[in-house]
CSV table of C-alpha atoms in Angstrom, one decimal:
chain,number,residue,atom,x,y,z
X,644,UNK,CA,0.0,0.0,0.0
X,645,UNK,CA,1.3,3.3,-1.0
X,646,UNK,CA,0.4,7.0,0.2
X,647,UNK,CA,1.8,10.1,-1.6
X,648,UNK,CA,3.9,9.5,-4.4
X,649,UNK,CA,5.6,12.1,-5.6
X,650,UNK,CA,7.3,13.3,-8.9
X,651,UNK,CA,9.9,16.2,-7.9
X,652,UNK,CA,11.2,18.9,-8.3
X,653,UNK,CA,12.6,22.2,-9.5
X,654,UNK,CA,11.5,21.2,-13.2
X,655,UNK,CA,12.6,22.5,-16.2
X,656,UNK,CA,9.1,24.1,-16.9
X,657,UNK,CA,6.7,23.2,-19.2
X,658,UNK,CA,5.1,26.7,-19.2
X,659,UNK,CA,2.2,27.7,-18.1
X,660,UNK,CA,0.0,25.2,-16.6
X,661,UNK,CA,-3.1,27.6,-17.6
X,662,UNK,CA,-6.1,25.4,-19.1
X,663,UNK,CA,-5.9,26.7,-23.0
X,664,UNK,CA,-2.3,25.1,-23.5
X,665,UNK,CA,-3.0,21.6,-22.4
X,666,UNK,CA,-2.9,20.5,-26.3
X,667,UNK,CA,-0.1,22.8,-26.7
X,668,UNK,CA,1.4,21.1,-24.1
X,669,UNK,CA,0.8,17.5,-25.6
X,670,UNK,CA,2.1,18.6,-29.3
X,671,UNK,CA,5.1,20.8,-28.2
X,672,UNK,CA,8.5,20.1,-26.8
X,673,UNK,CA,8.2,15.7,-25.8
X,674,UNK,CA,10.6,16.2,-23.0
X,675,UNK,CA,8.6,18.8,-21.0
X,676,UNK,CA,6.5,17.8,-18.7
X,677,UNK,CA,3.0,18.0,-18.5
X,678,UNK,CA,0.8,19.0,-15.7
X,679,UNK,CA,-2.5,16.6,-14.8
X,680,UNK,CA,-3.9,20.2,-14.8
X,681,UNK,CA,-3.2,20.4,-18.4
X,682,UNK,CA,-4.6,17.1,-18.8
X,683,UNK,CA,-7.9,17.7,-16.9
X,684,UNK,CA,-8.5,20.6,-19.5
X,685,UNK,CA,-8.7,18.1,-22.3
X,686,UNK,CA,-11.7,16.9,-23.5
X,687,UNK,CA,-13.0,13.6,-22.1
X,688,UNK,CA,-12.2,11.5,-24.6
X,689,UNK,CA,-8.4,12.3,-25.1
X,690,UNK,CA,-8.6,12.3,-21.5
X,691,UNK,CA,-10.1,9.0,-21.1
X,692,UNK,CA,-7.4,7.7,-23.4
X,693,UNK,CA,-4.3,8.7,-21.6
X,694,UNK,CA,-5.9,7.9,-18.2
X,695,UNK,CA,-7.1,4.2,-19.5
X,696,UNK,CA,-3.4,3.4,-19.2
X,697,UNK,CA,-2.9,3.6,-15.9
X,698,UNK,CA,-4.7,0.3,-14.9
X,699,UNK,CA,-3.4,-2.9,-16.4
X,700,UNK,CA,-5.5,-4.5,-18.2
X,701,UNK,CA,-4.5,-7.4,-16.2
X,702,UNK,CA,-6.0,-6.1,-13.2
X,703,UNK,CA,-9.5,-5.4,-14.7
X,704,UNK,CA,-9.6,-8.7,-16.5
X,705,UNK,CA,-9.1,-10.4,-13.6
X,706,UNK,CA,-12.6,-9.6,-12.6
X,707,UNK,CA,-14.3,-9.6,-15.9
X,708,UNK,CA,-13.9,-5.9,-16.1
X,709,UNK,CA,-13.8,-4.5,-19.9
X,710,UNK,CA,-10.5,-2.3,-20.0
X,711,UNK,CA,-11.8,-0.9,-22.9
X,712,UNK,CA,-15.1,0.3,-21.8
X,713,UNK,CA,-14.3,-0.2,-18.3
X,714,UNK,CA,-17.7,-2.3,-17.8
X,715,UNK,CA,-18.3,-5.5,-16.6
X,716,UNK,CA,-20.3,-8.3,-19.0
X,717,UNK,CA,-23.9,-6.8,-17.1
X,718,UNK,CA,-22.5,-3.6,-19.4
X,719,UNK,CA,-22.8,-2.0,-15.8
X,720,UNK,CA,-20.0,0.6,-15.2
X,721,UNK,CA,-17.0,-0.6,-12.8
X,722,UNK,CA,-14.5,2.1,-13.3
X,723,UNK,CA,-14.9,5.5,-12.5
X,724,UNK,CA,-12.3,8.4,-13.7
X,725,UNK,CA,-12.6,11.8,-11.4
X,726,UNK,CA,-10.6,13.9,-13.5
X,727,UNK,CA,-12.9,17.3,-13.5
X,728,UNK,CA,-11.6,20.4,-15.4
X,729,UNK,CA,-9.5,22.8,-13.9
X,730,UNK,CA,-8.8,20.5,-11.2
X,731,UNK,CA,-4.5,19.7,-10.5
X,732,UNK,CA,-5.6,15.8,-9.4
X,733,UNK,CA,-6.5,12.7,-10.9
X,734,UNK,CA,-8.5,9.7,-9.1
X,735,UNK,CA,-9.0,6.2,-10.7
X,736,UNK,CA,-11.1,3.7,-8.6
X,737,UNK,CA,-12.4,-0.1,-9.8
X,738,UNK,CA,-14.6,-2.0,-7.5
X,739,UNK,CA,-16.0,-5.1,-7.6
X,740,UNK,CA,-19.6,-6.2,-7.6
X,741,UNK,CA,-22.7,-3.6,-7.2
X,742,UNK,CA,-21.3,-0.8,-4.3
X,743,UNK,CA,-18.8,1.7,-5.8
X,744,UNK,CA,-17.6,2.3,-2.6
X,745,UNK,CA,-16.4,-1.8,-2.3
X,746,UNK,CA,-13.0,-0.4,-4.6
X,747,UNK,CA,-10.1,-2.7,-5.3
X,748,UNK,CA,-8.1,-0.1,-6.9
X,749,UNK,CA,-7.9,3.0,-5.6
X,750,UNK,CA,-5.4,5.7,-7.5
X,751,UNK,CA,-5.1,9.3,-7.1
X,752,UNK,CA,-2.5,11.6,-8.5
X,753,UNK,CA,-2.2,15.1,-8.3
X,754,UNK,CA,0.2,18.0,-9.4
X,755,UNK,CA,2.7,19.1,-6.7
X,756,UNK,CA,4.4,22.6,-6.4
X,757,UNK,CA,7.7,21.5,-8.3
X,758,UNK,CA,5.5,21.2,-11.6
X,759,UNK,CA,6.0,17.5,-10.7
X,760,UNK,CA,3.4,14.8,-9.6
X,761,UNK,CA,2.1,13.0,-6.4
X,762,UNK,CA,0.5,9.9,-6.1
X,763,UNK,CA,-1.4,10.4,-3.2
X,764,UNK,CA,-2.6,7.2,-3.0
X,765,UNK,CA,-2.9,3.9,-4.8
X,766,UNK,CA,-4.1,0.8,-3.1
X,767,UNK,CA,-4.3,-2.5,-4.8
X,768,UNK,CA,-6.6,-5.5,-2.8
X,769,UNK,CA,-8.5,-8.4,-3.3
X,770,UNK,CA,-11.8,-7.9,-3.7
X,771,UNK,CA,-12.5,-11.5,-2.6
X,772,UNK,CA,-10.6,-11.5,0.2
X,773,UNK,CA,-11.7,-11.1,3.7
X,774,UNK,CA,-12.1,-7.6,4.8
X,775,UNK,CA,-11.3,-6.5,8.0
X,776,UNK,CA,-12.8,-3.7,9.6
X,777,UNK,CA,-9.2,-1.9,10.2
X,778,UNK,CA,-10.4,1.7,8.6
X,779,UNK,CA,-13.2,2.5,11.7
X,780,UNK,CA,-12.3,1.9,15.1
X,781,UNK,CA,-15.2,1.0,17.5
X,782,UNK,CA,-17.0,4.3,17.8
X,783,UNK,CA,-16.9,4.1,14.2
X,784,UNK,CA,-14.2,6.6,12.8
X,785,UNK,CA,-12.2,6.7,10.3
X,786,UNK,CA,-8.7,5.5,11.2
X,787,UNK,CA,-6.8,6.5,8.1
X,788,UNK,CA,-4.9,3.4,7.9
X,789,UNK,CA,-4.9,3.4,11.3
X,790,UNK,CA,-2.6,6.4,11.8
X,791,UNK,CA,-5.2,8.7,13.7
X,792,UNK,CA,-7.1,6.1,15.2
X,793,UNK,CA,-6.9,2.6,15.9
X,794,UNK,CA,-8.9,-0.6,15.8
X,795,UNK,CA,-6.6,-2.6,18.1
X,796,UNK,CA,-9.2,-5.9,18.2
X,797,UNK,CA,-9.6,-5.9,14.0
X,798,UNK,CA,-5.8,-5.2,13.8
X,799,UNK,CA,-5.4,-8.2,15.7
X,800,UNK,CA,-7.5,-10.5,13.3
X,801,UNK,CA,-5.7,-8.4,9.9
X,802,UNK,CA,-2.3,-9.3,11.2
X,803,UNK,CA,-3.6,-13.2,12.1
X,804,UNK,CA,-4.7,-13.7,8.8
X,805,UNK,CA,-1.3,-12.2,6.8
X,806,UNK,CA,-2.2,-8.4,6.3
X,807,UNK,CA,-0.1,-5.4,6.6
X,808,UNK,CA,-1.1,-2.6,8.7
X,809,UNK,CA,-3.2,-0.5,6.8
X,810,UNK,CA,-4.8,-2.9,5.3
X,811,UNK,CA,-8.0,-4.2,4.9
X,812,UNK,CA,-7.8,-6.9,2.7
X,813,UNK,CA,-5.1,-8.6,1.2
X,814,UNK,CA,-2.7,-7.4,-1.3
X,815,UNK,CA,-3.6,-8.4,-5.1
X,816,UNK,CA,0.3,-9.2,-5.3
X,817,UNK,CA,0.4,-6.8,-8.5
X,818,UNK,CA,2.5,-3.9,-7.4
X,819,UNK,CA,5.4,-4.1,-9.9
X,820,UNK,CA,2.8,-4.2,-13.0
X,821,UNK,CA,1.0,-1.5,-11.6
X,822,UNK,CA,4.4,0.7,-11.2
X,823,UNK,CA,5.5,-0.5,-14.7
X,824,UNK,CA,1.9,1.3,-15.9
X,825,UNK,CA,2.7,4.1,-13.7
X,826,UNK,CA,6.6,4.6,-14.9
X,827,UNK,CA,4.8,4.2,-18.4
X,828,UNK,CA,2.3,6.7,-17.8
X,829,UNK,CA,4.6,9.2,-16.1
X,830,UNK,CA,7.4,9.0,-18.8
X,831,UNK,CA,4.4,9.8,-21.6
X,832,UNK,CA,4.0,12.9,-19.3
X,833,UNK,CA,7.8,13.5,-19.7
X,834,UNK,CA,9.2,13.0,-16.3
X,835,UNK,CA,11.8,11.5,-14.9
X,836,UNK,CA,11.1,10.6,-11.3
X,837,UNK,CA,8.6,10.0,-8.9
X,838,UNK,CA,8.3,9.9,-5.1
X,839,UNK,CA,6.3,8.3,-2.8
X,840,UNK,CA,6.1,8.5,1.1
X,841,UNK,CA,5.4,4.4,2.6
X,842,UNK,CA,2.5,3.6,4.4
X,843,UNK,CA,4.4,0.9,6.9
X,844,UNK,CA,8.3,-0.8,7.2
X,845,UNK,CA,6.2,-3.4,4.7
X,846,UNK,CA,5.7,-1.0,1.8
X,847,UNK,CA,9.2,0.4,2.2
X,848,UNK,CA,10.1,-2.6,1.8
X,849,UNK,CA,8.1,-3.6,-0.7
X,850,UNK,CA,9.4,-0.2,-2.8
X,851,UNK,CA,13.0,-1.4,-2.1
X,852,UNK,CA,12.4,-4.6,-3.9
X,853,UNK,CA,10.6,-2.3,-6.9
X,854,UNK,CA,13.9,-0.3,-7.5
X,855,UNK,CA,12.9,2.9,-5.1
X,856,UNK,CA,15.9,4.5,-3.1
X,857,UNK,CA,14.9,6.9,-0.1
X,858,UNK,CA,14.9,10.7,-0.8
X,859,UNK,CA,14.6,10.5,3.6
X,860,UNK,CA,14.3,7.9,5.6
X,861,UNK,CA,17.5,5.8,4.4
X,862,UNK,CA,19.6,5.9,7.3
X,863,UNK,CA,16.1,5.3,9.7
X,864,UNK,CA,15.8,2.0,7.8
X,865,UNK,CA,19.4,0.7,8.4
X,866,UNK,CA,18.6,1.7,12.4
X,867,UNK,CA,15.6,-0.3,12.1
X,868,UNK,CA,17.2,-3.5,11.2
X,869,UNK,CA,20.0,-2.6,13.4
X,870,UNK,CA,17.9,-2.1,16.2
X,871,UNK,CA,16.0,-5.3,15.6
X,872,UNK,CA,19.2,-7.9,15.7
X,873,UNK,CA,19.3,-9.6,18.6
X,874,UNK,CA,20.6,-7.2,21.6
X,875,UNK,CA,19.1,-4.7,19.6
X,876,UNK,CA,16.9,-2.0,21.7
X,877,UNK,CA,14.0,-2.9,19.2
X,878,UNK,CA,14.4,-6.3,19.6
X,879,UNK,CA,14.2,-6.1,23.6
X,880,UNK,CA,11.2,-3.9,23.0
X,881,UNK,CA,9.2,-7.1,21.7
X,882,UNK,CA,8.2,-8.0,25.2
X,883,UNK,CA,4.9,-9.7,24.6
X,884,UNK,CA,3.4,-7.2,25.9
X,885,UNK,CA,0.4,-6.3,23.0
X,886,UNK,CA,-0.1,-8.9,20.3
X,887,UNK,CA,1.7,-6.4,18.3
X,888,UNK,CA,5.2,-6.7,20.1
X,889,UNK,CA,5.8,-10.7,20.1
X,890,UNK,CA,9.3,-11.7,20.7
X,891,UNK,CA,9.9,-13.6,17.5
X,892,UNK,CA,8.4,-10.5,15.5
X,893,UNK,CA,12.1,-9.4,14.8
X,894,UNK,CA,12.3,-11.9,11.9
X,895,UNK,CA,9.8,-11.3,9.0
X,896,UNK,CA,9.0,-7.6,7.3
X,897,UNK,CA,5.3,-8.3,8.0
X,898,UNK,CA,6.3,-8.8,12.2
X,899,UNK,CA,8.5,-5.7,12.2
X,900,UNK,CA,5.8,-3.7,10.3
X,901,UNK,CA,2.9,-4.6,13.2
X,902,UNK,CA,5.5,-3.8,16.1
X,903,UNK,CA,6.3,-0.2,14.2
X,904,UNK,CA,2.8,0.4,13.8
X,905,UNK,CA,2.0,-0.5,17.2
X,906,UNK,CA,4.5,2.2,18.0
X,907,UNK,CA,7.4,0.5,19.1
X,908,UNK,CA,10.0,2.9,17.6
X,909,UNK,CA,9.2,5.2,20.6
X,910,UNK,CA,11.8,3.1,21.9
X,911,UNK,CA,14.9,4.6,20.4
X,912,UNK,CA,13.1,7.9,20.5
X,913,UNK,CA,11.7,7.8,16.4
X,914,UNK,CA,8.5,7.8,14.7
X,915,UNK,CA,7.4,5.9,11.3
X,916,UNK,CA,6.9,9.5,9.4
X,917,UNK,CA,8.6,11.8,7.1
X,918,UNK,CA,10.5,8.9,4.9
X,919,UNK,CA,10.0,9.6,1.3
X,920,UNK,CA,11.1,6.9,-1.5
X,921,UNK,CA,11.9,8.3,-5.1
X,922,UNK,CA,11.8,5.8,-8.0
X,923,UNK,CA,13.8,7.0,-11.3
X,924,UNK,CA,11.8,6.2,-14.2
X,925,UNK,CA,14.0,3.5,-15.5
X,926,UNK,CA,16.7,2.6,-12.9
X,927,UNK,CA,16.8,-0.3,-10.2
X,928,UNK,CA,18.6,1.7,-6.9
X,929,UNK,CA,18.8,-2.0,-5.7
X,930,UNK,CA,18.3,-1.1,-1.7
X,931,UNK,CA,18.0,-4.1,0.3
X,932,UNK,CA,17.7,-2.5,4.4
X,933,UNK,CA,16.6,-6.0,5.5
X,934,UNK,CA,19.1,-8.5,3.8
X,935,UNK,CA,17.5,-12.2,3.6
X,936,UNK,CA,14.1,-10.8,5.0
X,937,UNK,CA,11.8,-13.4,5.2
X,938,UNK,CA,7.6,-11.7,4.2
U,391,UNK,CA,36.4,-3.3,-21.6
U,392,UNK,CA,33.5,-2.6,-20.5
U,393,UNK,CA,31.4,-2.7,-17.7
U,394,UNK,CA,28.8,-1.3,-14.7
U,395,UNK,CA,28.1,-1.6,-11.5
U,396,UNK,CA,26.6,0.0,-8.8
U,397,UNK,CA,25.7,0.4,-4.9
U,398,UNK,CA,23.1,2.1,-2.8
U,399,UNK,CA,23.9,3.2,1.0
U,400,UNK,CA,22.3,5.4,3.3
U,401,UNK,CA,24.4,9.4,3.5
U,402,UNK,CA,25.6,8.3,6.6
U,403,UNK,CA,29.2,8.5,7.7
U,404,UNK,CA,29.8,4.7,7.7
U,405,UNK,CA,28.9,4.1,4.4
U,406,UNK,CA,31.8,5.7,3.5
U,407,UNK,CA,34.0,2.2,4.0
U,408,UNK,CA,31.2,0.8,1.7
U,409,UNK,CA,32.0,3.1,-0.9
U,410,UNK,CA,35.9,3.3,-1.1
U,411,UNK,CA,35.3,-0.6,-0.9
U,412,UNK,CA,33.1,-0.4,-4.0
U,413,UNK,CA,35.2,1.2,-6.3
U,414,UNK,CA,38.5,-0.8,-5.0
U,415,UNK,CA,36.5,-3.9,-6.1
U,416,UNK,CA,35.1,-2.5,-9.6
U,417,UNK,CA,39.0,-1.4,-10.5
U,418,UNK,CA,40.4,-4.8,-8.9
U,419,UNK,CA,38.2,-6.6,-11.7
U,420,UNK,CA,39.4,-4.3,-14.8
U,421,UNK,CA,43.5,-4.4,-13.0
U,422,UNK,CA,43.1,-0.2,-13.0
U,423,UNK,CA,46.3,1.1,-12.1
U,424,UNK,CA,46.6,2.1,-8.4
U,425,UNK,CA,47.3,5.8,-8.8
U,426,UNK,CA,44.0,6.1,-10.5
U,427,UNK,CA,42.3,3.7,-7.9
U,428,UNK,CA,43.3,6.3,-5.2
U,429,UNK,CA,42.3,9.4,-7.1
U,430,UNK,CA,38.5,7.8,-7.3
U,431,UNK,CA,38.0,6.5,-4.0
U,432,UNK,CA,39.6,10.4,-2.5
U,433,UNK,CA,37.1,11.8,-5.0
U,434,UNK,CA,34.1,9.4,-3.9
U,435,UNK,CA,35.3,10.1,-0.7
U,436,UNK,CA,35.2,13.8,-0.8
U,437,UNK,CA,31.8,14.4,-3.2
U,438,UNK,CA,30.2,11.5,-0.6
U,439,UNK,CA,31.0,14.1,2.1
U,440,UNK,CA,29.6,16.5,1.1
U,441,UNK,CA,26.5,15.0,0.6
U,442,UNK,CA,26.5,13.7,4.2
U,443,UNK,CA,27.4,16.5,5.7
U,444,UNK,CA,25.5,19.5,3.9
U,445,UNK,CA,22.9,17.5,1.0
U,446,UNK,CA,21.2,16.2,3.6
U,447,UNK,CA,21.6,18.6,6.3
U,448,UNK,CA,18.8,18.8,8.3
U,449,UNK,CA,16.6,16.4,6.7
U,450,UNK,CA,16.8,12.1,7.8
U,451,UNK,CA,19.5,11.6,5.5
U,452,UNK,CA,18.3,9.5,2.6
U,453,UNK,CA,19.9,7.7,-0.3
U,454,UNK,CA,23.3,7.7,-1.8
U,455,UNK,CA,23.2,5.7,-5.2
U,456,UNK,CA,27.0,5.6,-6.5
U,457,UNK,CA,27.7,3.8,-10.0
U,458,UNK,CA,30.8,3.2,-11.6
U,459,UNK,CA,30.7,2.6,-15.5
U,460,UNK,CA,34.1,1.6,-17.2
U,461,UNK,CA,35.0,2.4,-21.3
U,462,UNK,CA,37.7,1.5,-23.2
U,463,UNK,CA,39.7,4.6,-22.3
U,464,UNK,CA,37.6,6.2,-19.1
U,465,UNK,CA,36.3,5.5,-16.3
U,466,UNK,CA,32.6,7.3,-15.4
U,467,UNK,CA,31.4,7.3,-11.4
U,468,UNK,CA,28.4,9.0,-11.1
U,469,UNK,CA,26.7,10.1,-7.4
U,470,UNK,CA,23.2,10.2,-7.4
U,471,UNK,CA,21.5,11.7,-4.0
U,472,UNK,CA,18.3,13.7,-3.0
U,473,UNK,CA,19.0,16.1,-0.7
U,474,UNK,CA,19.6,19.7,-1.2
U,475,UNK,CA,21.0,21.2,-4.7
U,476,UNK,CA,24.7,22.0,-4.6
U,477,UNK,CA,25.8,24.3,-7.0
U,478,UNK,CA,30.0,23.3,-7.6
U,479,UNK,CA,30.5,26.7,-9.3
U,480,UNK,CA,29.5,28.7,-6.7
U,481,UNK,CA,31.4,27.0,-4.0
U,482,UNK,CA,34.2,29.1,-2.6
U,483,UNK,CA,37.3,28.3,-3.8
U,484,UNK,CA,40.2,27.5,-1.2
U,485,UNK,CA,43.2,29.7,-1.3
U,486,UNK,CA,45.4,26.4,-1.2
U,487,UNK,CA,48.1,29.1,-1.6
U,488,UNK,CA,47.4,30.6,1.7
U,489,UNK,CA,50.2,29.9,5.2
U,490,UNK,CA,48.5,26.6,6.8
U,491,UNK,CA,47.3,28.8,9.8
U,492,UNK,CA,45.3,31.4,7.5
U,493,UNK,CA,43.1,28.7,5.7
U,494,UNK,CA,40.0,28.3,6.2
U,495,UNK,CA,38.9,24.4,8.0
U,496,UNK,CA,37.2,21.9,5.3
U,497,UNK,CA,36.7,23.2,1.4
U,498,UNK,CA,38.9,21.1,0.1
U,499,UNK,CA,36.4,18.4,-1.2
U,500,UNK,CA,35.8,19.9,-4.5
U,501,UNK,CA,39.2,21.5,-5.2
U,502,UNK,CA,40.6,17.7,-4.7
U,503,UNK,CA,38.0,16.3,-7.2
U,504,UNK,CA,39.0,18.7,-9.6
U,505,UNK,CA,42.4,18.6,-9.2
U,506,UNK,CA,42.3,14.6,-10.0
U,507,UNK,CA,39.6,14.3,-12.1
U,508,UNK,CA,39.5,15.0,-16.0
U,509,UNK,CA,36.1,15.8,-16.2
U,510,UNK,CA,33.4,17.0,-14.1
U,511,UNK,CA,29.6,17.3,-14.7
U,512,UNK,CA,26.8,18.7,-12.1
U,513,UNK,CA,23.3,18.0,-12.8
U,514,UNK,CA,19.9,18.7,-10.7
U,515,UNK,CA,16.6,18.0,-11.9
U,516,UNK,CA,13.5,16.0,-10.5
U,517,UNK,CA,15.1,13.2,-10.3
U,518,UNK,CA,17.8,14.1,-7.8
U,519,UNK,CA,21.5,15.7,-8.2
U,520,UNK,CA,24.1,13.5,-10.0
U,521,UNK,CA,27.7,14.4,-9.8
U,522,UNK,CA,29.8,12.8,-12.8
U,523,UNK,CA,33.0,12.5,-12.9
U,524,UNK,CA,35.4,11.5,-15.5
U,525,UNK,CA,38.8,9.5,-15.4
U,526,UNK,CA,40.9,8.8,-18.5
U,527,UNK,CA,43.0,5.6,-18.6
């Protein structure tokens, strides 16, 4: 699961972002980028075209989803592209089955200051999978991925049954496809780079293994694993004493990630915030923070 | 002869060692002469430095990406980080001529990669800052 991904920085400008250049923007200069403003101002079909790309097909037709016309075989609508005019941000969602809300694939992208882009979000689950209630705690709010609230007894089941915090249902397993469509799309857009800022240790992770190097946050992962060797301070901090801080946690990304969430880090005086991961378009940075790590 | 690798640490002092050990490994497998050995791993050493100590000043120091490329008659080693932009040019220069006790403390990083590199190339866009340097064989 990803929050915030982000394409940087200090561009070399592709002119005004106003609404009447978009096509400009699209015929001139193929190594400026382009702004999702620009592309909002396009009409909906050239719109709909570039967008399209940003789901792999293999994703849809796992679940009999047209990714033409976005439909299922009922020729009811399971796609839905907010992209409105004038607007810097770009949202993608595909659910499964009658309730829009049930989404499997959740992406959002949005212009950042730097002329660059964000992915502010892109979650990838299985719609058949069990869903645990992770997102509202028991007075029912929202958690937001259980970073302002927390639904300690649900977490509990999530982590049972294989899930990352943050989640509420397992992982489709698709990430690199869905970063190969995203490298794709961004590089069409002409840029370079993007960043992202992980959810949890697993996602870091995770983006190591997909080529990402840290923009921040490096030398907090190496502490991490440092910290969580045996006679490590992390590793005495797995005391049994929340089902989130079980001594042979240490071990697997997955064990780690439920201890950090659970706020374990306090223990060497950090928190799980401000890392940022940037993948360039192209290159493998081949980080590995957890050697031989075991899911 | 050709050939490239490359490594990723954290900007931390202690990846130093990593990085010296890097480049004494890449020339090791091409049998680079060991003048020219030394003169990468001071100037890896001394661009690497910088970036710890004022690229990611203030910031949880992220991502040092170092890659060395071999050609028929050059060696390339390109630094890739994230932090700030550093602008070589408008570095102060040291006055290297000045009495020992006059001189300023530190600033010699880039004079040193100049003085034993053949060429140099600064670059910062959105995908980080990459200092290239250039070492003909």
């Amino acid at each position: 699961m990803f929050k915030r991904l982000q394409v940087k920085r200090e561009p070399t400008k592709s002119g005004s972002s106003t609404e009447s250049i978009s096509i400009a923007q699209l015929i001139g200069d193929a190594n400026l980028p382009v702004t999702i403003k620009a592309l909002n101002s396009l009409p909906e079909n050239p719109k709909l075209r570039l967008y399209r790309t940003l789901i792999p097909i293999q994703v849809l037709a796992d679940f009999d989803i047209n990714p033409r016309t976005w439909k299922n075989p009922d020729k009811l609508p399971q796609v839905k592209l907010d992209a409105e005019y004038g607007s810097d941000k770009v949202k993608i969602t595909a659910w499964y089955g009658e309730d829009p809300q049930n989404e499997f694939f959740y992406l959002e992208l949005a212009d950042n200051l730097y002329n660059g882009i964000d992915l502010n979000f892109l979650i990838v689950s299985n719609p058949l999978g069990q869903r645990f209630r992770t997102d509202f705690d028991e007075q029912g709010r929202e958690t937001l991925f259980g970073t302002v609230h927390r639904n300690c007894a649900e977490e509990e089941k999530a982590m049972r049954a294989g899930l990352a915090p943050g989640q509420i249902r397992e992982g489709l397993r698709s990430s690199q496809i869905v970063f190969i469509h995203i490298e794709t799309f961004l590089t069409m857009m002409a840029h370079h780079a993007f960043f992202l800022e992980p959810l949890s240790y697993v996602s870091a992770w995770i983006f190591e293994k997909r080529g990402f190097a840290y923009s921040k946050g490096h030398q907090l992962m190496d502490t991490i694993h440092r910290e969580f060797q045996p006679g490590g301070e992390l590793h005495k901090a797995l005391d049994g004493s929340t089902p989130f801080r079980q001594p042979d946690q240490w071990q697997t990304v997955r064990g780690r990630a439920w201890a950090i969430h659970d706020g374990v880090l306090e223990v060497i005086d950090r928190k799980w915030d401000d890392l940022r991961m940037i993948k360039q378009v192209g290159r493998q940075a081949g980080v590995n923070t957890f050697p031989d790590a075991k899911y | 002869m050709t050939g490239r690798f490359q490594i990723t640490r954290a900007a931390e002092l202690e990846s130093l060692q990593v990085f010296r050990g890097f480049i004494t490994e890449c020339c090791a497998r091409y049998g680079i002469p060991n003048d020219v050995v030394l003169d990468l791993k001071l100037a890896v050493d001394e661009a690497c430095t910088n970036i710890i100590e004022h690229g990611y000043k203030g910031m949880d120091p992220g991502s040092i990406i170092l890659s060395f490329r071999i050609e028929p008659d050059r060696i390339l080693v390109q630094i890739t980080d994230f932090g700030h932009v550093f602008e070589p040019v408008e570095a102060p220069k040291p006055d290297v001529e000045a009495a020992l006790e006059d001189r300023e403390l530190g600033g010699l990083g880039l004079y040193l990669i100049y003085q034993t590199m053949d060429n140099i190339d600064y670059q910062s866009s959105e995908d980080g800052n990459t200092l290239t340097f250039t070492k003909f064989i």
